[in-house]
């Protein structure tokens, strides 16, 4: 209802939340809310009263066993024969596994960035195609003295390499492509502030 009272509860809801239909029908939907999200439902119901439909609203809910889960909700107004809004229909999808995987990936990326900063080790991926795309980690930007987020490509890299070292690097890359083997080379770069740095570069080639 527009007051948040549950009127129907299908098998899918039972599976996601752990409550049977008999346990939920007639109870307020707020029993599923986490303490820090109790304000969600009044705002959602107010939107429904205005005729607004919510699509893929991601939030947390609490199962009967106390487990917190992530759900994606689509909530639509229910209208009577006169067109007046009388309630809300909710379709929920359990996205807990996806959200936890996303969080684990973010933690992993954060740890990697910290490790690279501590070790002074940057990483990159470059494209051998005509677009010459180049992706740098945060530490690689720092090593080259270029502001993170600046658009870069292979030409950017070679412009920073000491002129005397460009040909040996290009030769090492071409040999690696031809032999399918990694290459290793030490070379100099010149940063935008004019300082010179020696880099120890190790690279591998990947194939489709």
XYZ file of C-alpha atoms in Angstrom:
208
model
C 0.000 0.000 0.000
C 0.990 3.664 -0.071
C 1.614 3.297 3.661
C 4.155 0.525 3.024
C 2.025 -2.439 4.149
C 2.665 -5.664 2.220
C -0.401 -7.037 0.397
C 1.211 -9.784 -1.685
C 4.454 -11.746 -1.476
C 5.491 -14.330 -4.061
C 7.896 -17.283 -3.995
C 10.701 -15.155 -5.399
C 10.377 -12.729 -2.484
C 10.375 -15.666 -0.066
C 13.624 -16.915 -1.581
C 15.346 -13.521 -1.518
C 14.277 -12.337 1.921
C 13.641 -15.594 3.809
C 10.136 -14.649 4.971
C 7.106 -16.681 3.902
C 4.050 -14.950 2.495
C 2.223 -15.665 5.748
C 4.955 -13.915 7.706
C 5.032 -10.795 5.523
C 1.512 -10.077 4.298
C -0.021 -7.388 6.495
C 3.336 -6.259 7.880
C 5.171 -3.033 6.996
C 7.887 -3.351 4.384
C 10.154 -1.500 6.812
C 10.946 -4.839 8.522
C 13.362 -5.391 5.621
C 15.115 -2.052 6.046
C 18.588 -1.703 7.523
C 18.838 0.797 10.417
C 20.827 3.239 8.292
C 18.270 3.174 5.436
C 14.981 3.619 7.283
C 14.449 6.908 5.441
C 14.450 5.126 2.065
C 10.861 3.923 2.089
C 9.089 7.202 2.964
C 10.965 8.896 0.109
C 10.182 6.042 -2.281
C 6.493 6.012 -1.390
C 6.314 9.772 -1.793
C 7.750 9.378 -5.292
C 5.210 6.662 -6.076
C 2.359 8.914 -4.910
C 3.606 11.436 -7.472
C 3.448 8.822 -10.209
C 7.212 8.354 -10.501
C 8.531 4.877 -11.345
C 11.923 3.861 -9.954
C 14.183 1.707 -12.123
C 17.089 -0.383 -10.812
C 17.266 1.397 -7.486
C 20.166 -0.313 -5.679
C 20.042 -0.522 -1.909
C 20.571 -2.841 1.068
C 17.944 -4.940 2.816
C 17.924 -7.381 5.753
C 16.839 -10.997 5.406
C 14.898 -12.841 8.086
C 18.156 -14.479 9.268
C 19.723 -11.031 9.774
C 21.972 -11.199 6.719
C 22.353 -7.921 4.851
C 21.922 -8.250 1.100
C 22.074 -5.907 -1.879
C 19.003 -5.672 -4.088
C 18.083 -3.857 -7.288
C 14.489 -2.612 -7.130
C 12.049 -1.503 -9.802
C 9.034 0.107 -8.126
C 5.947 1.131 -10.090
C 2.692 2.865 -9.100
C -0.481 0.743 -9.082
C -3.550 2.619 -10.374
C -7.221 1.819 -10.013
C -9.858 2.000 -12.759
C -10.064 5.769 -12.398
C -6.300 6.197 -12.771
C -5.756 7.068 -9.110
C -2.598 5.654 -7.536
C -3.513 3.123 -4.858
C -0.274 1.261 -4.170
C 3.141 0.186 -5.384
C 4.448 -2.890 -7.169
C 8.051 -3.877 -6.470
C 10.279 -6.230 -8.435
C 13.491 -7.089 -6.572
C 16.645 -8.747 -7.840
C 19.343 -10.024 -5.490
C 22.661 -8.466 -6.621
C 24.694 -9.341 -3.508
C 27.255 -11.498 -5.315
C 27.853 -8.818 -7.946
C 28.208 -6.016 -5.395
C 30.632 -8.031 -3.271
C 32.677 -8.861 -6.341
C 32.757 -5.153 -7.236
C 33.878 -4.272 -3.690
C 36.572 -6.960 -3.743
C 37.838 -5.626 -7.080
C 37.994 -2.063 -5.719
C 39.928 -3.266 -2.656
C 42.317 -5.192 -4.894
C 42.855 -2.170 -7.128
C 43.454 0.015 -4.072
C 46.028 -2.414 -2.653
C 47.776 -2.599 -6.031
C 47.927 1.203 -6.301
C 49.388 1.448 -2.783
C 51.952 -1.260 -3.519
C 52.994 0.475 -6.740
C 53.393 3.798 -4.944
C 55.502 2.221 -2.189
C 57.691 0.342 -4.645
C 57.920 3.067 -7.280
C 56.616 0.577 -9.835
C 54.168 1.646 -12.516
C 52.246 -0.551 -14.935
C 50.747 0.056 -18.337
C 48.919 -1.544 -21.236
C 49.545 -0.373 -24.784
C 47.766 -1.119 -28.032
C 49.655 -2.095 -31.156
C 46.745 -0.997 -33.330
C 46.531 2.198 -35.369
C 44.906 4.120 -32.509
C 48.088 3.722 -30.394
C 46.053 3.591 -27.174
C 47.928 3.573 -23.889
C 46.687 2.969 -20.346
C 48.845 3.990 -17.377
C 48.461 3.262 -13.690
C 48.548 6.173 -11.248
C 52.171 5.461 -10.348
C 53.228 5.498 -14.002
C 51.813 9.016 -14.348
C 53.830 10.023 -11.276
C 57.014 8.456 -12.626
C 56.662 10.346 -15.897
C 55.712 13.570 -14.114
C 52.446 13.855 -16.055
C 49.155 14.769 -14.386
C 46.996 11.699 -13.858
C 44.084 11.571 -16.262
C 45.947 13.388 -19.043
C 45.143 11.794 -22.411
C 48.123 9.722 -23.503
C 49.101 7.348 -26.280
C 52.252 5.640 -27.540
C 53.433 8.910 -29.069
C 53.215 10.495 -25.596
C 55.460 7.752 -24.255
C 58.100 8.017 -26.964
C 58.094 11.820 -26.717
C 59.165 11.391 -23.083
C 61.879 8.829 -23.877
C 65.425 10.143 -24.288
C 66.060 10.495 -28.044
C 69.069 8.179 -27.876
C 66.952 5.399 -26.317
C 63.924 5.418 -28.628
C 65.341 3.149 -31.330
C 66.497 0.421 -28.876
C 63.030 0.336 -27.289
C 61.275 0.102 -30.654
C 63.653 -2.690 -31.654
C 62.965 -4.568 -28.410
C 59.196 -4.257 -28.933
C 59.338 -5.529 -32.518
C 61.579 -8.439 -31.522
C 59.174 -9.353 -28.703
C 56.234 -9.376 -31.116
C 58.158 -11.522 -33.595
C 59.407 -14.049 -31.033
C 56.379 -14.023 -28.687
C 58.789 -13.498 -25.801
C 58.981 -10.773 -23.116
C 61.558 -8.033 -23.319
C 63.530 -6.125 -20.729
C 65.360 -2.848 -21.263
C 66.699 0.040 -19.211
C 66.236 3.501 -20.674
C 65.975 7.180 -19.838
C 63.021 9.528 -19.858
C 62.793 13.310 -19.625
C 59.981 14.611 -17.457
C 58.089 17.846 -18.253
C 60.130 19.690 -15.595
C 63.336 18.774 -17.448
C 64.587 16.175 -14.978
C 65.901 12.899 -16.301
C 65.088 9.462 -14.885
C 66.312 5.950 -15.584
C 63.594 3.321 -15.913
C 63.905 -0.447 -15.845
C 61.184 -1.596 -18.234
C 59.812 -5.123 -18.441
C 57.080 -6.003 -20.925
C 55.148 -8.977 -22.202
C 53.087 -9.322 -25.353
C 49.536 -10.686 -25.265
C 47.702 -12.290 -28.183
C 44.030 -12.752 -29.031
